[in-house]
Amino acid sequence: MADQEEDFSSLPLPDRFAHKNWKVRKQGYEDAAKAFETTPDESDPTFRPFILDSGLWKGAVADSNVAAQQEGINALCAFLKFGGAQACTRSRNATISPIVEKGLSSTRAATKQSALEALLLYIELDKSDPIIEDLLPSLANKQPKIIATTLAALTAIFHSYGVKIVDPKPVLKSLPKAFGHADKNVRAEASNLAAELFRWLRDSMKTLFWNELKPVQQQDLEKLFDSIKQEPAPKQERLQRSQQAAITSSTSGPYEAPEGEEEQDGEQPAEMEAFDLAEPIDVLDKAPKDLHDNLVSSKWKDRKEALDAFYAVANVDRIKDGSFDEIIQGLAKCIAKDANIAVVTVAANCVDVLAKGLRKGFAKYRGRIMGPIMERLKEKKQTVADALGQALDSVFGSTGLTDCLEDILEFLKHKNPQVKLETLKFLIRCLKTTREAPSKPETKSIADAATKLLTESSEVTRSGGAEALGTLMKIMGERAMGPYLESLDDIRKAKIKEYFETAQVKAKDKPKPIAPPPKTAPPLQKRTVKKGTAAAKKPAPRESTPQDEPPPKPTTSRSVPSKLGGPKPVLATPGTGLKMPKKLPGVGGAAAPNVASPRRNVTPPTLEDDIVSLPKLGRGLAGRPLAKPTSISSETPLTTAPPGMASAERAELEELRADKDRLQRTAEDLRSERSRLTSQIHELQHQNAQLIEDHTRNVLSIKAKETQLVRARSDAEAAEETVYKQQREIDRLKRELSRTMRANSPAPQDPRDHIYRDTNINGNSHHPGIDRLNSSMSESRDVGYQRARSYRSSPSDEKENSVGLDAVQKKTIDTENTTAAPTPMSREMSGFRSREGVTEVAATVQPVESWKRAAEVTSQLKARIEQMKAKQGLSRPH
């Protein structure tokens, strides 16, 4: 056994990896891990055979012996850790599947941990896309255990590297299948993975898979997400080799810079991942074909419907880039010139969704659309202003502060107060949302524009200017904004300070890199050195003079008053330059004419130094001339020379100072007067603009009233004409009704019903006169019935019916009376009846039957009249 062990250890590592004995393989894995750890660099020959033959690692990871498998995965981790990117790219194609199937599903915890570490190392050394592509097929495995371990591995990968390094899109698309799996462990791991992704993506992840889940699963996930929302934003826990190299290569602030970057990286995905996760949609193909024709239609409803249809198509998370020039031109025209505010609002919404869907691709259209939107900010209706402001915010999100600043500053000078106010609000929103601090020239232009707004007549505009300055101070720092706030009073400074304390910005604070302002101190030192050098240059003529020893004595005597005087030492240095040449002529009278020229050469620079140094010392120009002559006057007794040029120069200096003070006071007065007049001009301009707007509004209202009056007149004329027509129709109906009433009067009763008929056996009457009477009455009755039938379509009323009925009744009574009266004919007929013995029929003699007939005729007439009324739409009169 000892010999065999010696032989095994002498075998090369690749041969031991492929040995049949698991113990030999296990020992080979351990020796390989130790050899990798002792290599000096990635190019060591130890890695070469394992890089060339990736099948060695496939067998090591999927070793049939669990103990050897554990050591084989450990050796792979050491190989990846010390072998570098080349070891990763050459071996991952052969090892990912065995790691998932054998390593992650192993019964040993150490093996599982080593397999997960190998996957994390693969991502650390190179990109994560190949690893995710090899892991996703395992989610369709038949064994639930492998699916669950793969989901757990994906959760660990996202937890370590985040969604910025690992693309979550393919994983999100495969989540619905995992949630629909029959195994509860798979569904539990899917919930854990969804929770981890929600920590990074928040609600933007729902766009890819949320609708495919069951309502119960959605409710469970919502409860899980509610608890996660309270947690802070996650950060990347494990860095890639490229990130580690970047950190180590940075020499200044290796810890501060990455943290700042991580914070920004942690905030950006929450805003941009919803756009990155969505698939781009070709809006141009789905846009209405008649969009451009409807946008130029004269009817506002056609324009609005066309914009609504385009908005429904373009309202997606991500839009495929294309040529939107014509659409942008049409939207800009609608926003700038359309008189209907509903069309303007929908057009602004379309710009909003286009800018959000295209992002950086919308930047090329900014110059065409931003000007019309800002010009239309004059609309006072809040819904229109909100839509335009939202469109501006989206346009700014697709570009940046540098691109939009020029237009913003231009519209801050607009004559319309509403446009100026809305532009100022837009500037404040830009400063709060921008992620890049403005440059120094941009800062100066913003500060100057906001400072001018502090003198506006409107309180809202003044407050907006203070808020803009406070927000800008929050980005740039108090020190950088100090020079722009010096000229402001304490009240305005306090208000700006309040906005500064409450402002919330996203831009990176740049006072730290801009901290070199201390370098501006050397110029001040150089100025003091120049003064010293000037003072040192002044004694130069003294060296040329023959008397060099006497001057030091008076200098010592002069140093004493300079110490007592306190504030005079700064001014004593130029004074000494004046004194030294003055003593030279006092010591030797013969040398005076020769020394006059150097004296003249020396004194002018001292005067210039005095005049130039005064503005550098501060604004107390009124006090400086008083202190300067005192020092000169105190020095005059020390000079033994006659006044000469010194007194003239001194008088000239005093005159110059007096003139300068007078000019400065005059300039200050003029400035104050100018500011006062400027404020008055602004107020008058605002009043003029307001009056113009009021006048325009009044003119429009008058025109609207006139239009309403014209319409009312036309409506009144139409109503009068309708009334006239109705009156004529009523008259016609009355005439028709009267004719119908006359025609519908009932015919007289046939008296034959009450007359005895004497007939013979053959049916012939014995009295021809009676036959003639019967025939005539039957004819009259037939004519009456025909007339009644001819007028059955004419209206009548109950009064007419009652009148007709009364007439019938009267005629019946008259007939009865006539029959009852004793006439010769009746006596003859009665005698004839008595002789013949024929009795009359009771039904023909009694009046009951006539009453029944009259009632039947009356009811028929009533029914026909009601039908005629129903047809003609007439109501029964009461």
mmCIF file with all atom_site columns, N, CA and C in Angstrom, residues 317-374:
data_model
loop_
_atom_site.group_PDB
_atom_site.id
_atom_site.type_symbol
_atom_site.label_atom_id
_atom_site.label_alt_id
_atom_site.label_comp_id
_atom_site.label_asym_id
_atom_site.label_entity_id
_atom_site.label_seq_id
_atom_site.pdbx_PDB_ins_code
_atom_site.Cartn_x
_atom_site.Cartn_y
_atom_site.Cartn_z
_atom_site.occupancy
_atom_site.B_iso_or_equiv
_atom_site.pdbx_formal_charge
_atom_site.auth_seq_id
_atom_site.auth_comp_id
_atom_site.auth_asym_id
_atom_site.auth_atom_id
_atom_site.pdbx_PDB_model_num
ATOM 1   N N  . ASP A 1 317 ? -43.695 51.666 -21.569 1.00 0.00 ? 317 ASP A N  1
ATOM 2   C CA . ASP A 1 317 ? -42.496 51.865 -20.758 1.00 0.00 ? 317 ASP A CA 1
ATOM 3   C C  . ASP A 1 317 ? -41.272 52.206 -21.598 1.00 0.00 ? 317 ASP A C  1
ATOM 4   N N  . ARG A 1 318 ? -41.178 51.619 -22.775 1.00 0.00 ? 318 ARG A N  1
ATOM 5   C CA . ARG A 1 318 ? -40.000 51.848 -23.603 1.00 0.00 ? 318 ARG A CA 1
ATOM 6   C C  . ARG A 1 318 ? -40.416 51.896 -25.069 1.00 0.00 ? 318 ARG A C  1
ATOM 7   N N  . ILE A 1 319 ? -39.899 52.877 -25.789 1.00 0.00 ? 319 ILE A N  1
ATOM 8   C CA . ILE A 1 319 ? -40.243 53.094 -27.188 1.00 0.00 ? 319 ILE A CA 1
ATOM 9   C C  . ILE A 1 319 ? -39.012 52.829 -28.045 1.00 0.00 ? 319 ILE A C  1
ATOM 10  N N  . LYS A 1 320 ? -39.230 52.123 -29.123 1.00 0.00 ? 320 LYS A N  1
ATOM 11  C CA . LYS A 1 320 ? -38.132 51.858 -30.048 1.00 0.00 ? 320 LYS A CA 1
ATOM 12  C C  . LYS A 1 320 ? -37.759 53.137 -30.771 1.00 0.00 ? 320 LYS A C  1
ATOM 13  N N  . ASP A 1 321 ? -36.463 53.389 -30.840 1.00 0.00 ? 321 ASP A N  1
ATOM 14  C CA . ASP A 1 321 ? -35.990 54.627 -31.446 1.00 0.00 ? 321 ASP A CA 1
ATOM 15  C C  . ASP A 1 321 ? -36.303 54.642 -32.935 1.00 0.00 ? 321 ASP A C  1
ATOM 16  N N  . GLY A 1 322 ? -36.667 55.805 -33.441 1.00 0.00 ? 322 GLY A N  1
ATOM 17  C CA . GLY A 1 322 ? -37.001 55.958 -34.848 1.00 0.00 ? 322 GLY A CA 1
ATOM 18  C C  . GLY A 1 322 ? -37.051 57.434 -35.206 1.00 0.00 ? 322 GLY A C  1
ATOM 19  N N  . SER A 1 323 ? -37.626 57.722 -36.348 1.00 0.00 ? 323 SER A N  1
ATOM 20  C CA . SER A 1 323 ? -37.720 59.096 -36.835 1.00 0.00 ? 323 SER A CA 1
ATOM 21  C C  . SER A 1 323 ? -39.068 59.675 -36.411 1.00 0.00 ? 323 SER A C  1
ATOM 22  N N  . PHE A 1 324 ? -39.049 60.492 -35.379 1.00 0.00 ? 324 PHE A N  1
ATOM 23  C CA . PHE A 1 324 ? -40.250 61.132 -34.855 1.00 0.00 ? 324 PHE A CA 1
ATOM 24  C C  . PHE A 1 324 ? -40.298 62.614 -35.211 1.00 0.00 ? 324 PHE A C  1
ATOM 25  N N  . ASP A 1 325 ? -39.593 63.022 -36.267 1.00 0.00 ? 325 ASP A N  1
ATOM 26  C CA . ASP A 1 325 ? -39.498 64.450 -36.585 1.00 0.00 ? 325 ASP A CA 1
ATOM 27  C C  . ASP A 1 325 ? -40.868 65.043 -36.922 1.00 0.00 ? 325 ASP A C  1
ATOM 28  N N  . GLU A 1 326 ? -41.630 64.372 -37.767 1.00 0.00 ? 326 GLU A N  1
ATOM 29  C CA . GLU A 1 326 ? -42.933 64.912 -38.151 1.00 0.00 ? 326 GLU A CA 1
ATOM 30  C C  . GLU A 1 326 ? -43.895 64.951 -36.967 1.00 0.00 ? 326 GLU A C  1
ATOM 31  N N  . ILE A 1 327 ? -43.844 63.931 -36.138 1.00 0.00 ? 327 ILE A N  1
ATOM 32  C CA . ILE A 1 327 ? -44.736 63.907 -34.968 1.00 0.00 ? 327 ILE A CA 1
ATOM 33  C C  . ILE A 1 327 ? -44.369 65.027 -33.996 1.00 0.00 ? 327 ILE A C  1
ATOM 34  N N  . ILE A 1 328 ? -43.076 65.225 -33.777 1.00 0.00 ? 328 ILE A N  1
ATOM 35  C CA . ILE A 1 328 ? -42.640 66.296 -32.869 1.00 0.00 ? 328 ILE A CA 1
ATOM 36  C C  . ILE A 1 328 ? -43.033 67.650 -33.433 1.00 0.00 ? 328 ILE A C  1
ATOM 37  N N  . GLN A 1 329 ? -42.913 67.822 -34.738 1.00 0.00 ? 329 GLN A N  1
ATOM 38  C CA . GLN A 1 329 ? -43.296 69.084 -35.354 1.00 0.00 ? 329 GLN A CA 1
ATOM 39  C C  . GLN A 1 329 ? -44.796 69.336 -35.198 1.00 0.00 ? 329 GLN A C  1
ATOM 40  N N  . GLY A 1 330 ? -45.604 68.292 -35.385 1.00 0.00 ? 330 GLY A N  1
ATOM 41  C CA . GLY A 1 330 ? -47.042 68.451 -35.194 1.00 0.00 ? 330 GLY A CA 1
ATOM 42  C C  . GLY A 1 330 ? -47.420 68.752 -33.752 1.00 0.00 ? 330 GLY A C  1
ATOM 43  N N  . LEU A 1 331 ? -46.757 68.083 -32.811 1.00 0.00 ? 331 LEU A N  1
ATOM 44  C CA . LEU A 1 331 ? -47.042 68.343 -31.397 1.00 0.00 ? 331 LEU A CA 1
ATOM 45  C C  . LEU A 1 331 ? -46.626 69.758 -31.001 1.00 0.00 ? 331 LEU A C  1
ATOM 46  N N  . ALA A 1 332 ? -45.473 70.211 -31.510 1.00 0.00 ? 332 ALA A N  1
ATOM 47  C CA . ALA A 1 332 ? -45.034 71.567 -31.200 1.00 0.00 ? 332 ALA A CA 1
ATOM 48  C C  . ALA A 1 332 ? -46.015 72.606 -31.749 1.00 0.00 ? 332 ALA A C  1
ATOM 49  N N  . LYS A 1 333 ? -46.547 72.359 -32.926 1.00 0.00 ? 333 LYS A N  1
ATOM 50  C CA . LYS A 1 333 ? -47.526 73.285 -33.501 1.00 0.00 ? 333 LYS A CA 1
ATOM 51  C C  . LYS A 1 333 ? -48.806 73.306 -32.685 1.00 0.00 ? 333 LYS A C  1
ATOM 52  N N  . CYS A 1 334 ? -49.256 72.144 -32.251 1.00 0.00 ? 334 CYS A N  1
ATOM 53  C CA . CYS A 1 334 ? -50.467 72.089 -31.423 1.00 0.00 ? 334 CYS A CA 1
ATOM 54  C C  . CYS A 1 334 ? -50.275 72.827 -30.106 1.00 0.00 ? 334 CYS A C  1
ATOM 55  N N  . ILE A 1 335 ? -49.120 72.650 -29.497 1.00 0.00 ? 335 ILE A N  1
ATOM 56  C CA . ILE A 1 335 ? -48.873 73.300 -28.206 1.00 0.00 ? 335 ILE A CA 1
ATOM 57  C C  . ILE A 1 335 ? -48.754 74.804 -28.359 1.00 0.00 ? 335 ILE A C  1
ATOM 58  N N  . ALA A 1 336 ? -48.113 75.248 -29.439 1.00 0.00 ? 336 ALA A N  1
ATOM 59  C CA . ALA A 1 336 ? -47.824 76.674 -29.575 1.00 0.00 ? 336 ALA A CA 1
ATOM 60  C C  . ALA A 1 336 ? -49.013 77.472 -30.104 1.00 0.00 ? 336 ALA A C  1
ATOM 61  N N  . LYS A 1 337 ? -49.796 76.892 -31.047 1.00 0.00 ? 337 LYS A N  1
ATOM 62  C CA . LYS A 1 337 ? -50.777 77.700 -31.757 1.00 0.00 ? 337 LYS A CA 1
ATOM 63  C C  . LYS A 1 337 ? -52.215 77.265 -31.574 1.00 0.00 ? 337 LYS A C  1
ATOM 64  N N  . ASP A 1 338 ? -52.462 76.099 -31.020 1.00 0.00 ? 338 ASP A N  1
ATOM 65  C CA . ASP A 1 338 ? -53.847 75.633 -30.906 1.00 0.00 ? 338 ASP A CA 1
ATOM 66  C C  . ASP A 1 338 ? -54.588 76.463 -29.858 1.00 0.00 ? 338 ASP A C  1
ATOM 67  N N  . ALA A 1 339 ? -55.793 76.902 -30.222 1.00 0.00 ? 339 ALA A N  1
ATOM 68  C CA . ALA A 1 339 ? -56.569 77.740 -29.304 1.00 0.00 ? 339 ALA A CA 1
ATOM 69  C C  . ALA A 1 339 ? -57.341 76.933 -28.283 1.00 0.00 ? 339 ALA A C  1
ATOM 70  N N  . ASN A 1 340 ? -57.512 75.645 -28.487 1.00 0.00 ? 340 ASN A N  1
ATOM 71  C CA . ASN A 1 340 ? -58.273 74.808 -27.568 1.00 0.00 ? 340 ASN A CA 1
ATOM 72  C C  . ASN A 1 340 ? -57.323 74.215 -26.527 1.00 0.00 ? 340 ASN A C  1
ATOM 73  N N  . ILE A 1 341 ? -57.595 74.473 -25.271 1.00 0.00 ? 341 ILE A N  1
ATOM 74  C CA . ILE A 1 341 ? -56.684 74.029 -24.219 1.00 0.00 ? 341 ILE A CA 1
ATOM 75  C C  . ILE A 1 341 ? -56.729 72.516 -24.034 1.00 0.00 ? 341 ILE A C  1
ATOM 76  N N  . ALA A 1 342 ? -57.843 71.878 -24.407 1.00 0.00 ? 342 ALA A N  1
ATOM 77  C CA . ALA A 1 342 ? -57.907 70.416 -24.313 1.00 0.00 ? 342 ALA A CA 1
ATOM 78  C C  . ALA A 1 342 ? -56.907 69.781 -25.278 1.00 0.00 ? 342 ALA A C  1
ATOM 79  N N  . VAL A 1 343 ? -56.783 70.331 -26.468 1.00 0.00 ? 343 VAL A N  1
ATOM 80  C CA . VAL A 1 343 ? -55.808 69.830 -27.435 1.00 0.00 ? 343 VAL A CA 1
ATOM 81  C C  . VAL A 1 343 ? -54.397 70.076 -26.937 1.00 0.00 ? 343 VAL A C  1
ATOM 82  N N  . VAL A 1 344 ? -54.158 71.231 -26.340 1.00 0.00 ? 344 VAL A N  1
ATOM 83  C CA . VAL A 1 344 ? -52.827 71.546 -25.804 1.00 0.00 ? 344 VAL A CA 1
ATOM 84  C C  . VAL A 1 344 ? -52.451 70.570 -24.687 1.00 0.00 ? 344 VAL A C  1
ATOM 85  N N  . THR A 1 345 ? -53.404 70.249 -23.831 1.00 0.00 ? 345 THR A N  1
ATOM 86  C CA . THR A 1 345 ? -53.128 69.332 -22.722 1.00 0.00 ? 345 THR A CA 1
ATOM 87  C C  . THR A 1 345 ? -52.764 67.937 -23.230 1.00 0.00 ? 345 THR A C  1
ATOM 88  N N  . VAL A 1 346 ? -53.531 67.430 -24.186 1.00 0.00 ? 346 VAL A N  1
ATOM 89  C CA . VAL A 1 346 ? -53.248 66.090 -24.719 1.00 0.00 ? 346 VAL A CA 1
ATOM 90  C C  . VAL A 1 346 ? -51.907 66.087 -25.468 1.00 0.00 ? 346 VAL A C  1
ATOM 91  N N  . ALA A 1 347 ? -51.600 67.163 -26.197 1.00 0.00 ? 347 ALA A N  1
ATOM 92  C CA . ALA A 1 347 ? -50.312 67.241 -26.886 1.00 0.00 ? 347 ALA A CA 1
ATOM 93  C C  . ALA A 1 347 ? -49.150 67.237 -25.894 1.00 0.00 ? 347 ALA A C  1
ATOM 94  N N  . ALA A 1 348 ? -49.299 67.950 -24.777 1.00 0.00 ? 348 ALA A N  1
ATOM 95  C CA . ALA A 1 348 ? -48.263 67.929 -23.745 1.00 0.00 ? 348 ALA A CA 1
ATOM 96  C C  . ALA A 1 348 ? -48.105 66.531 -23.143 1.00 0.00 ? 348 ALA A C  1
ATOM 97  N N  . ASN A 1 349 ? -49.207 65.827 -22.965 1.00 0.00 ? 349 ASN A N  1
ATOM 98  C CA . ASN A 1 349 ? -49.126 64.454 -22.460 1.00 0.00 ? 349 ASN A CA 1
ATOM 99  C C  . ASN A 1 349 ? -48.399 63.545 -23.447 1.00 0.00 ? 349 ASN A C  1
ATOM 100 N N  . CYS A 1 350 ? -48.625 63.759 -24.738 1.00 0.00 ? 350 CYS A N  1
ATOM 101 C CA . CYS A 1 350 ? -47.919 62.967 -25.748 1.00 0.00 ? 350 CYS A CA 1
ATOM 102 C C  . CYS A 1 350 ? -46.416 63.228 -25.696 1.00 0.00 ? 350 CYS A C  1
ATOM 103 N N  . VAL A 1 351 ? -46.028 64.485 -25.525 1.00 0.00 ? 351 VAL A N  1
ATOM 104 C CA . VAL A 1 351 ? -44.597 64.794 -25.386 1.00 0.00 ? 351 VAL A CA 1
ATOM 105 C C  . VAL A 1 351 ? -44.024 64.126 -24.141 1.00 0.00 ? 351 VAL A C  1
ATOM 106 N N  . ASP A 1 352 ? -44.814 64.096 -23.082 1.00 0.00 ? 352 ASP A N  1
ATOM 107 C CA . ASP A 1 352 ? -44.367 63.468 -21.836 1.00 0.00 ? 352 ASP A CA 1
ATOM 108 C C  . ASP A 1 352 ? -44.056 61.992 -22.035 1.00 0.00 ? 352 ASP A C  1
ATOM 109 N N  . VAL A 1 353 ? -44.979 61.242 -22.643 1.00 0.00 ? 353 VAL A N  1
ATOM 110 C CA . VAL A 1 353 ? -44.760 59.801 -22.813 1.00 0.00 ? 353 VAL A CA 1
ATOM 111 C C  . VAL A 1 353 ? -43.658 59.521 -23.836 1.00 0.00 ? 353 VAL A C  1
ATOM 112 N N  . LEU A 1 354 ? -43.524 60.371 -24.850 1.00 0.00 ? 354 LEU A N  1
ATOM 113 C CA . LEU A 1 354 ? -42.441 60.180 -25.820 1.00 0.00 ? 354 LEU A CA 1
ATOM 114 C C  . LEU A 1 354 ? -41.083 60.379 -25.160 1.00 0.00 ? 354 LEU A C  1
ATOM 115 N N  . ALA A 1 355 ? -40.955 61.427 -24.342 1.00 0.00 ? 355 ALA A N  1
ATOM 116 C CA . ALA A 1 355 ? -39.675 61.685 -23.680 1.00 0.00 ? 355 ALA A CA 1
ATOM 117 C C  . ALA A 1 355 ? -39.335 60.571 -22.690 1.00 0.00 ? 355 ALA A C  1
ATOM 118 N N  . LYS A 1 356 ? -40.331 60.059 -21.982 1.00 0.00 ? 356 LYS A N  1
ATOM 119 C CA . LYS A 1 356 ? -40.069 58.973 -21.039 1.00 0.00 ? 356 LYS A CA 1
ATOM 120 C C  . LYS A 1 356 ? -39.749 57.664 -21.745 1.00 0.00 ? 356 LYS A C  1
ATOM 121 N N  . GLY A 1 357 ? -40.387 57.433 -22.888 1.00 0.00 ? 357 GLY A N  1
ATOM 122 C CA . GLY A 1 357 ? -40.164 56.187 -23.599 1.00 0.00 ? 357 GLY A CA 1
ATOM 123 C C  . GLY A 1 357 ? -38.867 56.160 -24.391 1.00 0.00 ? 357 GLY A C  1
ATOM 124 N N  . LEU A 1 358 ? -38.423 57.322 -24.882 1.00 0.00 ? 358 LEU A N  1
ATOM 125 C CA . LEU A 1 358 ? -37.193 57.373 -25.675 1.00 0.00 ? 358 LEU A CA 1
ATOM 126 C C  . LEU A 1 358 ? -35.957 57.660 -24.838 1.00 0.00 ? 358 LEU A C  1
ATOM 127 N N  . ARG A 1 359 ? -36.135 58.379 -23.708 1.00 0.00 ? 359 ARG A N  1
ATOM 128 C CA . ARG A 1 359 ? -35.023 58.762 -22.836 1.00 0.00 ? 359 ARG A CA 1
ATOM 129 C C  . ARG A 1 359 ? -33.959 59.518 -23.624 1.00 0.00 ? 359 ARG A C  1
ATOM 130 N N  . LYS A 1 360 ? -32.768 58.983 -23.729 1.00 0.00 ? 360 LYS A N  1
ATOM 131 C CA . LYS A 1 360 ? -31.670 59.676 -24.397 1.00 0.00 ? 360 LYS A CA 1
ATOM 132 C C  . LYS A 1 360 ? -31.947 59.894 -25.886 1.00 0.00 ? 360 LYS A C  1
ATOM 133 N N  . GLY A 1 361 ? -32.763 59.049 -26.480 1.00 0.00 ? 361 GLY A N  1
ATOM 134 C CA . GLY A 1 361 ? -33.097 59.233 -27.874 1.00 0.00 ? 361 GLY A CA 1
ATOM 135 C C  . GLY A 1 361 ? -33.960 60.450 -28.143 1.00 0.00 ? 361 GLY A C  1
ATOM 136 N N  . PHE A 1 362 ? -34.548 61.036 -27.110 1.00 0.00 ? 362 PHE A N  1
ATOM 137 C CA . PHE A 1 362 ? -35.383 62.225 -27.271 1.00 0.00 ? 362 PHE A CA 1
ATOM 138 C C  . PHE A 1 362 ? -34.567 63.510 -27.228 1.00 0.00 ? 362 PHE A C  1
ATOM 139 N N  . ALA A 1 363 ? -33.297 63.424 -26.891 1.00 0.00 ? 363 ALA A N  1
ATOM 140 C CA . ALA A 1 363 ? -32.483 64.631 -26.719 1.00 0.00 ? 363 ALA A CA 1
ATOM 141 C C  . ALA A 1 363 ? -32.380 65.434 -28.013 1.00 0.00 ? 363 ALA A C  1
ATOM 142 N N  . LYS A 1 364 ? -32.384 64.762 -29.156 1.00 0.00 ? 364 LYS A N  1
ATOM 143 C CA . LYS A 1 364 ? -32.235 65.487 -30.416 1.00 0.00 ? 364 LYS A CA 1
ATOM 144 C C  . LYS A 1 364 ? -33.467 66.304 -30.765 1.00 0.00 ? 364 LYS A C  1
ATOM 145 N N  . TYR A 1 365 ? -34.601 66.054 -30.130 1.00 0.00 ? 365 TYR A N  1
ATOM 146 C CA . TYR A 1 365 ? -35.816 66.823 -30.394 1.00 0.00 ? 365 TYR A CA 1
ATOM 147 C C  . TYR A 1 365 ? -36.044 67.920 -29.363 1.00 0.00 ? 365 TYR A C  1
ATOM 148 N N  . ARG A 1 366 ? -35.162 68.074 -28.403 1.00 0.00 ? 366 ARG A N  1
ATOM 149 C CA . ARG A 1 366 ? -35.385 69.032 -27.314 1.00 0.00 ? 366 ARG A CA 1
ATOM 150 C C  . ARG A 1 366 ? -35.506 70.459 -27.842 1.00 0.00 ? 366 ARG A C  1
ATOM 151 N N  . GLY A 1 367 ? -34.631 70.844 -28.774 1.00 0.00 ? 367 GLY A N  1
ATOM 152 C CA . GLY A 1 367 ? -34.648 72.216 -29.256 1.00 0.00 ? 367 GLY A CA 1
ATOM 153 C C  . GLY A 1 367 ? -35.930 72.600 -29.969 1.00 0.00 ? 367 GLY A C  1
ATOM 154 N N  . ARG A 1 368 ? -36.654 71.625 -30.551 1.00 0.00 ? 368 ARG A N  1
ATOM 155 C CA . ARG A 1 368 ? -37.877 71.937 -31.279 1.00 0.00 ? 368 ARG A CA 1
ATOM 156 C C  . ARG A 1 368 ? -39.090 72.056 -30.378 1.00 0.00 ? 368 ARG A C  1
ATOM 157 N N  . ILE A 1 369 ? -39.096 71.321 -29.300 1.00 0.00 ? 369 ILE A N  1
ATOM 158 C CA . ILE A 1 369 ? -40.315 71.218 -28.495 1.00 0.00 ? 369 ILE A CA 1
ATOM 159 C C  . ILE A 1 369 ? -40.251 72.024 -27.204 1.00 0.00 ? 369 ILE A C  1
ATOM 160 N N  . MET A 1 370 ? -39.070 72.305 -26.704 1.00 0.00 ? 370 MET A N  1
ATOM 161 C CA . MET A 1 370 ? -38.979 72.940 -25.389 1.00 0.00 ? 370 MET A CA 1
ATOM 162 C C  . MET A 1 370 ? -39.423 74.402 -25.449 1.00 0.00 ? 370 MET A C  1
ATOM 163 N N  . GLY A 1 371 ? -39.051 75.113 -26.517 1.00 0.00 ? 371 GLY A N  1
ATOM 164 C CA . GLY A 1 371 ? -39.451 76.512 -26.645 1.00 0.00 ? 371 GLY A CA 1
ATOM 165 C C  . GLY A 1 371 ? -40.953 76.695 -26.710 1.00 0.00 ? 371 GLY A C  1
ATOM 166 N N  . PRO A 1 372 ? -41.673 75.964 -27.591 1.00 0.00 ? 372 PRO A N  1
ATOM 167 C CA . PRO A 1 372 ? -43.139 76.108 -27.606 1.00 0.00 ? 372 PRO A CA 1
ATOM 168 C C  . PRO A 1 372 ? -43.817 75.761 -26.283 1.00 0.00 ? 372 PRO A C  1
ATOM 169 N N  . ILE A 1 373 ? -43.280 74.763 -25.587 1.00 0.00 ? 373 ILE A N  1
ATOM 170 C CA . ILE A 1 373 ? -43.896 74.406 -24.296 1.00 0.00 ? 373 ILE A CA 1
ATOM 171 C C  . ILE A 1 373 ? -43.742 75.541 -23.297 1.00 0.00 ? 373 ILE A C  1
ATOM 172 N N  . MET A 1 374 ? -42.540 76.107 -23.221 1.00 0.00 ? 374 MET A N  1
ATOM 173 C CA . MET A 1 374 ? -42.310 77.176 -22.242 1.00 0.00 ? 374 MET A CA 1
ATOM 174 C C  . MET A 1 374 ? -43.060 78.442 -22.636 1.00 0.00 ? 374 MET A C  1
#
